[in-house]
Structures are given as C-alpha cells and as structure tokens.
C-alpha cells in the first residue's frame, strides 16, 4: 500500500477550539467549511459537537452533509442562500443564515416560511467582498424584524486584514461596524482566527475561528496565543528509493537541482496530486527519520526528493513528515508562496486516519 497518509488528531482540534473560547470568553462557531479546511467536516463536527456552540459552513450542501451525519448543533451558512428555494431547507433543518445582500433580504420578505429563521446580518465594514452597505444596515435590520420571518438577528462583519497586527484597517472596520449598528440591541460577531488570536480588544458575543482550530497560525510573525495551538494534521509518507549521487548530477524534472557535492537522495511517495504544493522550492523543510532536512528539486505528481546526506540513519522505509507537529504547515506554505489555508484545502488522494475521537 502506498505509504502517504494524513493523520488527524481530533484531541488537538478540541484543544484549539477551547483556546478560541478561553481567550475571548465568547461563544464560538467552529468554521468547518471546505470539508473542515481539508480535515474532514463530519469527523471534525462529531469530535466537537459535545462542546461546540455551533458550526459554520459556506453553503447549504455542506450543511446538509452535517445533518445527514446526525449533527444536530446549530449550523450557520456563511454565504446564506444562493437561490431562494433553499429557504425551505433552511427552515426544515434549522440552519442559521447569513444575509449579505439586499436580494436575500427581499427573498426572505417574500418567502412563505413556515417558521421564523435565525439571520446573521452581514455588514460590509470595509472588505468590500459581501455584506450590506452601512447606509442600508439599519433599515435592513428593521425590515427583517417587520417581516415576521425572523426569530433572531445577529450582527456580523468580517475582517480583511486582521492577520496584519500593526495595521489600522481592522480598527477602522470596527469603527464602521459600531457606527452602523448604533442603537440595535443584538448580539455581534466579528472575529475570525487572526482577530481571536491577535485583537483581544474587539468585542464579540460570537467568534468564528477557522484556521486556528486546525492548529495553524494566520500570522507571519510569532504570536503568544498562536504558539499554544496544536497542529491537527500530520501529512506523512515514506522513503521509497535512495540514490547515492556524485557532484554535478541533476535531480528531477527540469534539472532544477544539481548536486554540488556527493549526496544521498531519498525519493518520497508524495506529490502535487496529493496536494503537496508543486511550487515548494528546494530548501522547503521536511522531517526525515526524526531529523529536519529539506526538499530538493521539483515536486512531481506522485513523488518528491529529500536530502538524506546528513541523516545516516535514514534510508528505505524511513518516515517523512511533510507537515504536522514538527514541520509547521505555515512554514511549508510560506516557502511555497501560499498560506496554510490553501495547503490544507488542497489535500486529496491520501487516506485520512483519525485519532482522539
Ligand atoms: C465569514 C467568515 N468568518 C470566519 C471565517 C474563518 O476565518 P479563519 O479561518 O481566518 O479563522 C471565514 C473564513 O474565510 C469567513 O469567511
């Protein structure tokens, strides 16, 4: 059997969720959209359900998958509905629904709902992706109340630059939010992971942690709370072939790496078809037989090469950690010019093995 696999530590997931609640004192919706950032939404929801205040997903298809698996906790649709006929399923399954656009508000007003729904009313406080314009926010709130279709409204917005700790943009977004919600007696939800970890002064009745649940930091610099997170996913494989090469020999596609000295090179069963980033360059960290080493040459579809020269104990069958408890996914992401979010979401083909449920 091909030795590539992803180990998912559900105990670490719970640990990270508790940190989100502990440092904010708020209720926390665990963001498990995109198959829990590649970690398996149903398994993650099952592991958290006993303690989580609820879950957040991108769309009704993801929410229905949770209900089909028996998850009864609240589930928020972060983009609300895409088509009006989803509203009957929202009512039937008790999903919470973001309203980010006036067309959604109008659809709710017109829909013959058999039961009032919970709406999270989203303000565009400066990110300019989705969310109501501040000038429409108060009237949208009043219209929802007047519609009789809504049981509860939570006021929300989303940060564009909370991962930049020395940047004023988040404070400016909070100011826009505060002005827009003046006088509205409703709970609020602003903070995603970087704001949970790095912006303790921002109020929130509800927080929406995503990436931190999986143990990765959203910051490029060190952060005290982020350093307490435990990586949930370990992506590992084994050395399947070993080469002894003299100086001056090319390795892999495009001969992008030429040995400068005699080298021992290990070939690992892991490639971009598994989601390992093809753009990870020579020098990207890996752990081989418990010792840090580096990727060399181009990543292929099913294989990649690592340097075994200074790891005499490593050889055929040695375990290689591509990321996990020792090699941080955020370091691999940075080397490859991307973010841990994408590294996790891209994972495919490898079997997932769960522990700690
Ligand atoms: C509206 C909203 N809230 C929360 C999150 C979670 O963000 P993070 O993974 O940075 O915690 C996301 C993710 O994109 C989001 O879109």
mmCIF file of N, CA and C and ligand atoms in Angstrom, residues 29 31 33 37 56 76 78-79 98 122 127 129-130 156-159 189-196 207-214 218 341, ligand 1:
data_model
loop_
_atom_site.group_PDB
_atom_site.id
_atom_site.type_symbol
_atom_site.label_atom_id
_atom_site.label_comp_id
_atom_site.label_asym_id
_atom_site.label_seq_id
_atom_site.Cartn_x
_atom_site.Cartn_y
_atom_site.Cartn_z
ATOM 1 N N UNK A 29 -18.425 29.664 16.958
ATOM 2 C CA UNK A 29 -18.850 28.786 15.864
ATOM 3 C C UNK A 29 -17.586 28.219 15.234
ATOM 4 N N UNK A 31 -15.555 26.975 12.415
ATOM 5 C CA UNK A 31 -15.698 27.102 10.963
ATOM 6 C C UNK A 31 -15.141 25.836 10.310
ATOM 7 N N UNK A 33 -16.133 24.840 7.072
ATOM 8 C CA UNK A 33 -16.421 24.846 5.632
ATOM 9 C C UNK A 33 -15.273 24.171 4.875
ATOM 10 N N UNK A 37 -11.555 22.617 6.163
ATOM 11 C CA UNK A 37 -10.246 23.003 5.634
ATOM 12 C C UNK A 37 -9.432 21.736 5.311
ATOM 13 N N UNK A 56 -19.948 26.596 11.324
ATOM 14 C CA UNK A 56 -20.173 27.485 10.186
ATOM 15 C C UNK A 56 -19.626 26.825 8.932
ATOM 16 N N UNK A 76 -24.368 27.542 10.747
ATOM 17 C CA UNK A 76 -24.537 28.821 10.047
ATOM 18 C C UNK A 76 -24.056 28.704 8.607
ATOM 19 N N UNK A 78 -22.484 30.600 5.875
ATOM 20 C CA UNK A 78 -21.732 31.863 5.861
ATOM 21 C C UNK A 78 -22.047 32.732 4.646
ATOM 22 N N UNK A 79 -22.538 32.130 3.573
ATOM 23 C CA UNK A 79 -22.925 32.952 2.422
ATOM 24 C C UNK A 79 -24.435 32.959 2.230
ATOM 25 N N UNK A 98 -26.757 33.612 6.943
ATOM 26 C CA UNK A 98 -26.228 34.964 6.733
ATOM 27 C C UNK A 98 -27.057 35.656 5.647
ATOM 28 N N UNK A 122 -25.050 40.609 7.726
ATOM 29 C CA UNK A 122 -23.635 40.927 7.485
ATOM 30 C C UNK A 122 -23.461 42.330 6.923
ATOM 31 N N UNK A 127 -14.225 45.438 3.803
ATOM 32 C CA UNK A 127 -13.539 44.424 2.999
ATOM 33 C C UNK A 127 -13.996 44.476 1.535
ATOM 34 N N UNK A 129 -16.259 42.704 -0.061
ATOM 35 C CA UNK A 129 -16.500 41.428 -0.735
ATOM 36 C C UNK A 129 -18.011 41.226 -0.679
ATOM 37 N N UNK A 130 -18.557 40.680 0.410
ATOM 38 C CA UNK A 130 -20.020 40.685 0.563
ATOM 39 C C UNK A 130 -20.379 41.419 1.854
ATOM 40 N N UNK A 156 -23.130 40.929 12.147
ATOM 41 C CA UNK A 156 -21.780 40.421 11.876
ATOM 42 C C UNK A 156 -21.059 41.234 10.808
ATOM 43 N N UNK A 157 -19.736 41.102 10.849
ATOM 44 C CA UNK A 157 -18.917 41.611 9.759
ATOM 45 C C UNK A 157 -17.648 40.763 9.708
ATOM 46 N N UNK A 158 -16.798 41.017 8.727
ATOM 47 C CA UNK A 158 -15.619 40.161 8.541
ATOM 48 C C UNK A 158 -14.415 41.045 8.235
ATOM 49 N N UNK A 159 -13.257 40.658 8.789
ATOM 50 C CA UNK A 159 -12.054 41.473 8.630
ATOM 51 C C UNK A 159 -11.259 41.072 7.387
ATOM 52 N N UNK A 189 -20.921 39.529 16.051
ATOM 53 C CA UNK A 189 -19.890 38.549 15.706
ATOM 54 C C UNK A 189 -18.947 39.162 14.683
ATOM 55 N N UNK A 190 -17.705 39.327 15.085
ATOM 56 C CA UNK A 190 -16.726 39.945 14.190
ATOM 57 C C UNK A 190 -15.501 39.079 13.938
ATOM 58 N N UNK A 191 -15.071 38.331 14.962
ATOM 59 C CA UNK A 191 -13.686 37.850 14.923
ATOM 60 C C UNK A 191 -13.501 36.474 14.294
ATOM 61 N N UNK A 192 -12.639 36.432 13.295
ATOM 62 C CA UNK A 192 -12.115 35.196 12.725
ATOM 63 C C UNK A 192 -10.838 34.832 13.501
ATOM 64 N N UNK A 193 -10.085 33.834 13.043
ATOM 65 C CA UNK A 193 -8.911 33.382 13.831
ATOM 66 C C UNK A 193 -7.907 34.501 14.134
ATOM 67 N N UNK A 194 -7.436 35.245 13.121
ATOM 68 C CA UNK A 194 -6.438 36.266 13.475
ATOM 69 C C UNK A 194 -6.970 37.274 14.477
ATOM 70 N N UNK A 195 -8.261 37.582 14.400
ATOM 71 C CA UNK A 195 -8.822 38.536 15.362
ATOM 72 C C UNK A 195 -9.014 37.902 16.738
ATOM 73 N N UNK A 196 -9.278 36.600 16.784
ATOM 74 C CA UNK A 196 -9.344 35.893 18.075
ATOM 75 C C UNK A 196 -7.972 35.903 18.736
ATOM 76 N N UNK A 207 -17.552 34.332 18.225
ATOM 77 C CA UNK A 207 -16.374 34.370 17.361
ATOM 78 C C UNK A 207 -16.485 33.240 16.332
ATOM 79 N N UNK A 208 -15.708 33.370 15.255
ATOM 80 C CA UNK A 208 -15.804 32.398 14.152
ATOM 81 C C UNK A 208 -14.415 31.893 13.780
ATOM 82 N N UNK A 209 -13.805 31.087 14.647
ATOM 83 C CA UNK A 209 -12.451 30.603 14.351
ATOM 84 C C UNK A 209 -12.459 29.514 13.291
ATOM 85 N N UNK A 210 -11.547 29.641 12.330
ATOM 86 C CA UNK A 210 -11.365 28.604 11.320
ATOM 87 C C UNK A 210 -9.961 28.038 11.419
ATOM 88 N N UNK A 211 -9.010 28.700 10.788
ATOM 89 C CA UNK A 211 -7.669 28.126 10.643
ATOM 90 C C UNK A 211 -7.034 27.776 11.990
ATOM 91 N N UNK A 212 -7.331 28.537 13.028
ATOM 92 C CA UNK A 212 -6.699 28.233 14.326
ATOM 93 C C UNK A 212 -7.171 26.887 14.883
ATOM 94 N N UNK A 213 -8.385 26.476 14.523
ATOM 95 C CA UNK A 213 -8.874 25.169 15.004
ATOM 96 C C UNK A 213 -7.958 24.041 14.540
ATOM 97 N N UNK A 214 -7.376 24.271 13.365
ATOM 98 C CA UNK A 214 -6.547 23.211 12.772
ATOM 99 C C UNK A 214 -5.084 23.346 13.194
ATOM 100 N N UNK A 218 -2.340 32.166 11.566
ATOM 101 C CA UNK A 218 -2.581 33.015 10.404
ATOM 102 C C UNK A 218 -1.532 34.115 10.260
ATOM 103 N N UNK A 341 -4.068 27.804 4.826
ATOM 104 C CA UNK A 341 -5.449 27.531 4.416
ATOM 105 C C UNK A 341 -5.465 26.715 3.121
HETATM 106 C C1 LIG B 1 -17.252 34.997 7.320
HETATM 107 C C2 LIG B 1 -16.114 34.173 7.812
HETATM 108 N N1 LIG B 1 -15.940 34.027 9.132
HETATM 109 C C3 LIG B 1 -14.914 33.285 9.632
HETATM 110 C C4 LIG B 1 -14.003 32.667 8.794
HETATM 111 C C5 LIG B 1 -12.858 31.894 9.389
HETATM 112 O O1 LIG B 1 -11.651 32.548 9.102
HETATM 113 P P1 LIG B 1 -10.270 32.000 9.705
HETATM 114 O O2 LIG B 1 -10.020 30.685 9.082
HETATM 115 O O3 LIG B 1 -9.276 33.036 9.299
HETATM 116 O O4 LIG B 1 -10.477 31.905 11.173
HETATM 117 C C6 LIG B 1 -14.146 32.804 7.418
HETATM 118 C C7 LIG B 1 -13.171 32.174 6.523
HETATM 119 O O5 LIG B 1 -12.901 32.563 5.437
HETATM 120 C C8 LIG B 1 -15.225 33.578 6.916
HETATM 121 O O6 LIG B 1 -15.402 33.739 5.596
#
